[in-house]
């Protein structure tokens, strides 16, 4: 049974997406390793903190636009050029301008101009990636959203390695050039005119904005907050291991990218059976390769215990194990976020992520002496709590099990039918 499932996964449409995702994660990992070697852990620690702030800022200025575009353009909706200009350019620039005026008064030590410029560039790349995905470009849209920002950061560091703010500004320039190419590709697609010609455009609801902001905050909070308690070198190692253990959850991103349009279409057609099928397929795409990557990671960590092969010491090994445990927990709920955000349950996704953020901050507040391992433990626990709460809400509201348990139920049903 397992062998047949694996064969279907890697001979179907998910296989090319998985290959592309592997390439993206590989490039991002090489960039992170290169940054650590080129800049040193102290400079890397400072860079990942302001990069994390830029990622959070990109969600704040976006007002949920990338998710709104993906949902609206994938389920048969339309949006006018005027609405597109407002949501993608005018609104985010206005929010960014307010941030540039106010944030230096609160935290003058940070390079806010570079951070907000990077946030706007990342937002633009995310919006164009959503449009490209709606126009049928699965692979290039994934590359633009998930590889281009990190690749731009790595290329920028080659030229201005001595200053983190200048690295960010050069990365912005490189990312904007990539976005120009993506915009030209979108405009030249015949189907693009149909998407942008009719309809008033769906406003981005606060729930989508809140979900996007809280999701990015949750993805960066352990590094940004950890930067206040840990040394630059500890933050640099933490960020490096986070990138390494993120290899395990790579299939979750593939599952999200592959299933987003089918989930949106199933919801738009009010077809619950089709929605369940799309959710189960997302779980299959994520879980089986993810378990394999988790096993390989644990094996590699065991091999590294050999004298002469240890890179980061016992503390790094413990930190890596904790982060791998959190990655494994994410695999169990791979389809949950996609179904929630594309089936008009984004307010539940926002609430679940808010619970995770609050749980993390509460955990940090009660720990008198923070270490990287404690920081990771609190973060993993908070993230798992939010995933569980969102899964329970989606199952109760839609009657769709978005966890790995649905795959086990399918297997049991097949055995029952065969018997």
Coordinates of C-alpha atoms in Angstrom, one line a residue:
X1 CA 0.0 0.0 0.0
X2 CA 2.7 2.5 1.0
X3 CA 4.8 1.7 -2.1
X4 CA 1.8 2.3 -4.4
X5 CA 1.1 5.7 -2.7
X6 CA 4.8 6.7 -3.1
X7 CA 4.7 5.7 -6.8
X8 CA 1.6 7.8 -7.4
X9 CA 3.1 10.8 -5.6
X10 CA 6.3 10.7 -7.7
X11 CA 4.7 10.0 -11.0
X12 CA 2.0 12.6 -10.7
X13 CA 1.9 16.3 -10.9
X14 CA 3.4 16.7 -7.5
X15 CA 6.7 15.2 -8.6
X16 CA 8.0 18.2 -10.6
X17 CA 6.8 20.5 -7.8
X18 CA 8.7 18.4 -5.3
X19 CA 11.9 18.6 -7.5
X20 CA 11.5 22.4 -7.8
X21 CA 11.0 22.6 -4.0
X22 CA 14.1 20.6 -3.3
X23 CA 16.0 22.9 -5.6
X24 CA 14.6 26.0 -3.8
X25 CA 15.4 24.6 -0.3
X26 CA 18.8 23.5 -1.5
X27 CA 19.6 27.0 -2.9
X28 CA 18.3 28.7 0.3
X29 CA 20.4 26.3 2.4
X30 CA 23.5 26.9 0.4
X31 CA 22.9 30.7 0.7
X32 CA 22.6 30.4 4.4
X33 CA 25.8 28.3 4.7
X34 CA 27.6 30.7 2.4
X35 CA 26.5 33.7 4.5
X36 CA 27.7 32.0 7.6
X37 CA 31.1 31.3 6.0
X38 CA 31.4 34.7 4.3
X39 CA 30.1 36.9 7.1
X40 CA 30.8 34.9 10.2
X41 CA 28.2 33.9 12.8
X42 CA 28.1 37.3 14.5
X43 CA 27.3 39.3 11.4
X44 CA 24.9 36.5 10.3
X45 CA 23.1 36.9 13.6
X46 CA 22.6 40.6 13.1
X47 CA 21.5 40.0 9.5
X48 CA 19.0 37.3 10.3
X49 CA 17.4 39.6 12.9
X50 CA 16.8 42.5 10.5
X51 CA 15.8 40.1 7.8
X52 CA 13.3 38.6 10.1
X53 CA 11.9 42.0 10.8
X54 CA 11.7 42.7 7.0
X55 CA 9.7 39.4 6.6
X56 CA 7.3 40.5 9.4
X57 CA 7.0 43.9 7.8
X58 CA 6.2 42.4 4.4
X59 CA 3.1 40.8 5.9
X60 CA 2.1 44.0 7.7
X61 CA 2.3 46.2 4.6
X62 CA 0.6 43.6 2.4
X63 CA -2.8 43.7 4.2
X64 CA -3.4 40.1 3.2
X65 CA -3.1 40.9 -0.5
X66 CA -1.1 37.8 -1.7
X67 CA -3.7 35.4 -0.1
X68 CA -6.6 37.5 -1.4
X69 CA -5.2 37.4 -4.9
X70 CA -4.6 33.7 -4.8
X71 CA -8.1 33.0 -3.5
X72 CA -10.0 35.5 -5.7
X73 CA -8.2 34.6 -9.0
X74 CA -8.3 30.9 -8.4
X75 CA -12.0 30.3 -7.7
X76 CA -13.3 32.2 -10.7
X77 CA -13.1 35.7 -9.4
X78 CA -11.9 38.9 -11.1
X79 CA -10.1 42.1 -10.0
X80 CA -9.8 45.4 -11.7
X81 CA -6.4 47.1 -12.6
X82 CA -7.3 49.9 -10.2
X83 CA -7.9 47.6 -7.3
X84 CA -4.7 45.7 -8.2
X85 CA -2.7 49.0 -8.1
X86 CA -4.3 50.0 -4.8
X87 CA -3.6 46.6 -3.0
X88 CA -0.2 45.8 -4.5
X89 CA 1.4 49.3 -4.7
X90 CA -0.3 52.3 -3.2
X91 CA -1.6 50.8 0.1
X92 CA 1.7 49.0 1.0
X93 CA 3.8 52.1 0.1
X94 CA 1.6 54.3 2.3
X95 CA 1.9 51.9 5.2
X96 CA 5.6 51.7 4.7
X97 CA 5.9 55.4 4.7
X98 CA 4.1 55.6 8.1
X99 CA 6.5 53.0 9.4
X100 CA 9.6 54.9 8.2
X101 CA 8.3 58.1 9.9
X102 CA 7.4 56.5 13.2
X103 CA 9.6 53.4 13.9
X104 CA 13.0 55.3 14.1
X105 CA 11.5 57.3 17.0
X106 CA 10.8 54.0 18.9
X107 CA 13.9 52.0 18.1
X108 CA 16.5 54.3 16.5
X109 CA 19.3 51.7 16.5
X110 CA 17.7 49.7 13.7
X111 CA 18.1 50.5 10.0
X112 CA 14.4 51.0 9.4
X113 CA 14.7 52.4 5.9
X114 CA 16.4 49.2 4.7
X115 CA 14.0 47.0 6.6
X116 CA 10.9 48.5 5.2
X117 CA 12.3 48.7 1.7
X118 CA 13.0 45.0 1.9
X119 CA 9.5 44.4 3.3
X120 CA 8.0 46.1 0.3
X121 CA 10.1 44.2 -2.1
X122 CA 9.2 40.8 -0.5
X123 CA 5.5 41.8 -0.6
X124 CA 5.7 42.6 -4.3
X125 CA 7.3 39.2 -5.0
X126 CA 4.6 37.4 -3.0
X127 CA 1.8 39.3 -4.9
X128 CA 3.3 38.5 -8.3
X129 CA 3.8 34.8 -7.2
X130 CA 0.1 34.6 -6.4
X131 CA -0.8 36.0 -9.7
X132 CA 1.6 33.7 -11.5
X133 CA 0.1 30.7 -9.6
X134 CA -3.5 31.7 -10.6
X135 CA -2.2 32.0 -14.2
X136 CA -1.0 28.4 -14.1
X137 CA 2.7 28.8 -13.3
X138 CA 3.2 26.5 -10.4
X139 CA 7.0 26.2 -10.5
X140 CA 8.1 29.8 -11.3
X141 CA 5.7 31.3 -8.9
X142 CA 7.2 29.1 -6.1
X143 CA 10.7 30.1 -7.1
X144 CA 9.8 33.8 -7.1
X145 CA 8.2 33.7 -3.7
X146 CA 10.5 31.3 -1.8
X147 CA 13.9 31.4 -3.5
X148 CA 14.3 34.9 -5.0
X149 CA 14.4 36.9 -1.7
X150 CA 17.0 34.6 -0.1
X151 CA 19.0 34.4 -3.3
X152 CA 19.0 38.2 -3.6
X153 CA 20.2 38.5 0.0
X154 CA 23.0 36.1 -0.7
X155 CA 24.1 37.9 -3.8
X156 CA 24.0 41.2 -2.1
X157 CA 26.2 40.0 0.7
X158 CA 29.0 39.1 -1.7
X159 CA 29.4 42.8 -2.6
X160 CA 28.8 44.6 0.8
X161 CA 29.7 42.1 3.5
X162 CA 30.6 44.7 6.1
X163 CA 27.2 46.3 6.7
X164 CA 23.9 44.6 7.2
X165 CA 21.8 47.6 6.1
X166 CA 23.6 47.9 2.8
X167 CA 23.2 44.2 2.2
X168 CA 19.5 44.6 2.6
X169 CA 19.3 47.6 0.2
X170 CA 21.2 45.9 -2.5
X171 CA 19.0 42.8 -2.0
X172 CA 16.0 45.0 -2.5
X173 CA 17.4 46.2 -5.9
X174 CA 18.1 42.7 -7.1
X175 CA 14.6 41.5 -6.0
X176 CA 12.8 44.3 -7.7
X177 CA 14.6 43.4 -10.9
X178 CA 13.4 39.9 -10.6
X179 CA 9.8 41.2 -9.9
X180 CA 10.0 43.2 -13.1
X181 CA 10.7 40.1 -15.1
X182 CA 7.8 38.3 -13.4
X183 CA 5.4 41.2 -14.1
X184 CA 6.3 41.2 -17.8
X185 CA 5.6 37.4 -17.9
X186 CA 2.2 37.9 -16.3
X187 CA 1.2 40.7 -18.6
X188 CA 2.1 38.6 -21.7
X189 CA -0.2 35.7 -20.7
X190 CA -3.5 35.7 -22.7
X191 CA -5.5 34.7 -19.7
X192 CA -4.2 37.6 -17.6
X193 CA -6.5 40.1 -19.4
X194 CA -9.6 38.1 -18.4
X195 CA -8.6 38.0 -14.8
X196 CA -8.0 41.8 -14.6
X197 CA -10.7 43.1 -16.9
X198 CA -13.9 42.4 -15.0
X199 CA -15.2 42.6 -11.5
X200 CA -14.8 45.1 -8.7
X201 CA -12.1 43.1 -6.9
X202 CA -12.5 41.4 -3.6
X203 CA -11.2 43.5 -0.7
X204 CA -8.7 41.7 1.5
X205 CA -10.5 40.8 4.7
X206 CA -8.9 41.6 8.1
X207 CA -8.8 37.8 8.8
X208 CA -6.5 37.2 5.8
X209 CA -4.3 40.1 6.8
X210 CA -4.2 39.0 10.4
X211 CA -3.4 35.4 9.3
X212 CA -0.6 36.6 7.0
X213 CA 0.9 38.9 9.6
X214 CA 0.7 36.4 12.4
X215 CA 2.0 33.6 10.3
X216 CA 5.1 35.6 9.4
X217 CA 5.5 36.8 13.0
X218 CA 5.3 33.2 14.1
X219 CA 7.9 32.1 11.5
X220 CA 10.4 34.8 12.7
X221 CA 9.5 35.4 16.4
X222 CA 11.9 32.9 17.9
X223 CA 14.8 34.6 16.0
X224 CA 13.7 38.2 16.5
X225 CA 12.9 37.8 20.2
X226 CA 15.7 35.4 20.7
X227 CA 18.0 38.1 19.5
X228 CA 17.2 40.1 22.6
X229 CA 18.4 37.4 24.9
X230 CA 21.1 35.5 23.0
X231 CA 24.4 36.6 21.7
X232 CA 24.9 37.3 18.0
X233 CA 26.8 34.1 17.6
X234 CA 24.1 32.1 19.3
X235 CA 21.4 33.7 17.0
X236 CA 23.6 33.0 14.0
X237 CA 23.9 29.3 14.9
X238 CA 20.2 29.1 15.8
X239 CA 19.2 30.6 12.4
X240 CA 21.5 28.2 10.6
X241 CA 20.0 25.2 12.3
X242 CA 16.5 26.5 11.7
X243 CA 17.3 26.6 8.0
X244 CA 18.7 23.1 8.2
X245 CA 15.7 21.6 10.0
X246 CA 13.3 23.4 7.6
X247 CA 14.4 20.8 5.1
X248 CA 12.0 18.4 6.8
X249 CA 9.0 20.6 6.3
X250 CA 9.9 21.3 2.6
X251 CA 7.1 18.9 1.4
X252 CA 4.5 21.0 3.4
X253 CA 5.3 24.0 1.1
X254 CA 5.0 21.7 -1.9
X255 CA 1.6 20.4 -0.7
X256 CA 0.4 23.9 -0.1
X257 CA 1.5 25.1 -3.5
X258 CA 0.1 22.0 -5.3
X259 CA -3.3 22.0 -3.5
X260 CA -4.1 25.7 -3.2
X261 CA -5.9 26.0 -6.6
X262 CA -7.8 22.7 -6.2
X263 CA -8.9 23.6 -2.7
X264 CA -10.1 27.1 -3.8
X265 CA -12.0 25.6 -6.7
X266 CA -13.6 22.9 -4.5
X267 CA -14.7 25.5 -2.0
X268 CA -16.0 27.8 -4.8
X269 CA -18.1 24.9 -6.2
X270 CA -19.3 23.9 -2.7
X271 CA -18.1 20.3 -3.3
X272 CA -17.2 18.9 0.0
X273 CA -16.1 15.5 -1.4
X274 CA -13.7 17.3 -3.8
X275 CA -12.4 19.4 -0.9
X276 CA -11.7 16.3 1.2
X277 CA -9.9 14.7 -1.7
X278 CA -7.7 17.8 -2.2
X279 CA -6.9 17.9 1.5
X280 CA -6.0 14.2 1.6
X281 CA -3.7 14.7 -1.5
X282 CA -2.0 17.6 0.2
X283 CA -1.4 15.4 3.3
X284 CA 0.1 12.6 1.1
X285 CA 2.4 15.0 -0.7
X286 CA 3.7 16.4 2.6
X287 CA 3.7 13.4 5.0
X288 CA 5.5 10.6 3.1
X289 CA 8.5 12.5 1.8
X290 CA 8.6 14.5 5.1
X291 CA 8.9 11.3 7.1
X292 CA 11.8 10.2 4.9
X293 CA 13.6 13.6 5.3
X294 CA 13.1 13.4 9.0
X295 CA 14.6 9.9 9.2
X296 CA 17.6 11.0 7.0
X297 CA 18.1 14.1 9.2
X298 CA 18.1 12.0 12.4
X299 CA 20.5 9.5 10.7
X300 CA 22.8 12.4 9.7
X301 CA 22.7 13.8 13.3
X302 CA 23.6 10.3 14.6
X303 CA 26.6 10.0 12.2
X304 CA 27.8 13.4 13.3
X305 CA 28.3 12.1 16.8
X306 CA 31.4 10.4 15.5
X307 CA 34.6 12.0 16.8
X308 CA 36.0 14.4 14.2
X309 CA 32.6 15.0 12.6
X310 CA 30.9 17.1 15.2
X311 CA 30.4 20.7 14.0
X312 CA 28.5 22.5 16.7
X313 CA 28.9 20.5 19.9
X314 CA 26.4 18.9 22.2
X315 CA 24.3 22.1 22.7
X316 CA 23.9 22.3 18.9
X317 CA 22.8 18.6 18.8
X318 CA 20.1 19.1 21.4
X319 CA 18.9 22.3 19.6
X320 CA 18.8 20.4 16.3
X321 CA 16.7 17.5 17.9
X322 CA 14.2 20.0 19.3
X323 CA 13.8 21.8 16.0
X324 CA 13.5 18.5 14.1
X325 CA 10.7 17.4 16.6
X326 CA 8.8 20.6 15.8
X327 CA 9.2 20.0 12.0
X328 CA 7.8 16.5 12.4
X329 CA 4.8 17.9 14.2
X330 CA 4.1 20.3 11.4
X331 CA 4.0 17.4 8.9
X332 CA 0.9 16.0 10.7
X333 CA -1.2 19.1 9.9
X334 CA 0.1 19.9 6.4
X335 CA -3.2 20.6 4.8
X336 CA -4.8 22.6 7.6
X337 CA -3.7 26.1 6.9
X338 CA -4.4 25.9 3.2
X339 CA -7.9 24.7 3.7
X340 CA -8.6 27.3 6.4
X341 CA -7.4 30.3 4.5
X342 CA -8.9 29.3 1.1
X343 CA -12.3 28.2 2.5
X344 CA -13.1 31.5 4.4
X345 CA -11.9 30.3 7.8
X346 CA -9.0 32.6 7.8
X347 CA -10.2 34.1 11.1
X348 CA -9.7 30.8 12.7
X349 CA -6.2 30.6 11.3
X350 CA -5.5 34.0 12.6
X351 CA -6.8 33.1 16.1
X352 CA -4.8 29.9 16.2
X353 CA -1.6 31.7 15.2
X354 CA -2.3 34.4 17.8
X355 CA -2.6 31.7 20.4
X356 CA 0.8 30.4 19.3
X357 CA 2.4 33.9 19.5
X358 CA 0.9 34.5 22.9
X359 CA 2.0 31.1 24.1
X360 CA 5.6 31.7 22.9
X361 CA 5.8 35.2 24.5
X362 CA 4.3 33.8 27.8
X363 CA 6.9 31.0 27.8
X364 CA 9.8 33.4 27.2
X365 CA 8.5 35.8 29.9
X366 CA 8.6 33.1 32.6
X367 CA 12.1 31.8 31.8
X368 CA 14.7 33.6 33.9
X369 CA 17.7 32.6 31.9
X370 CA 17.1 31.9 28.2
X371 CA 19.3 29.4 26.2
X372 CA 18.9 28.4 22.5
X373 CA 17.5 25.0 23.5
X374 CA 14.9 26.6 25.8
X375 CA 14.0 29.1 23.2
X376 CA 13.5 26.3 20.6
X377 CA 11.4 24.2 23.0
X378 CA 9.0 27.1 23.8
X379 CA 8.7 27.9 20.1
X380 CA 8.0 24.3 19.1
X381 CA 5.4 23.8 21.8
X382 CA 3.6 27.1 20.8
X383 CA 3.7 26.2 17.1
X384 CA 2.2 22.7 17.7
X385 CA -0.5 24.1 19.9
X386 CA -1.6 26.5 17.2
X387 CA -1.6 23.8 14.5
X388 CA -3.8 21.6 16.7
X389 CA -6.3 24.3 17.5
X390 CA -6.7 25.2 13.8
X391 CA -7.1 21.6 12.8
X392 CA -9.9 21.1 15.4
X393 CA -11.7 24.3 14.2
X394 CA -11.5 23.3 10.5
X395 CA -12.8 19.8 11.2
X396 CA -15.7 21.1 13.3
X397 CA -16.7 23.8 10.8
X398 CA -16.2 22.0 7.5
X399 CA -16.2 18.3 8.4
X400 CA -12.9 17.9 6.7
X401 CA -10.0 16.1 8.5
X402 CA -6.9 18.0 7.4
X403 CA -4.5 15.9 9.5
X404 CA -2.4 12.8 8.7
X405 CA -5.2 10.9 10.4
X406 CA -7.3 11.1 7.3
X407 CA -4.7 9.1 5.4
X408 CA -4.8 6.4 8.1
X409 CA -8.5 6.3 7.8
X410 CA -8.3 5.9 4.0
X411 CA -5.9 3.0 4.4
X412 CA -8.2 1.3 6.9
X413 CA -11.2 1.7 4.5
X414 CA -9.2 0.1 1.7
X415 CA -8.3 -2.9 3.9
X416 CA -12.0 -3.2 5.0
X417 CA -13.2 -3.1 1.3
X418 CA -10.6 -5.7 0.3
X419 CA -11.6 -8.0 3.1

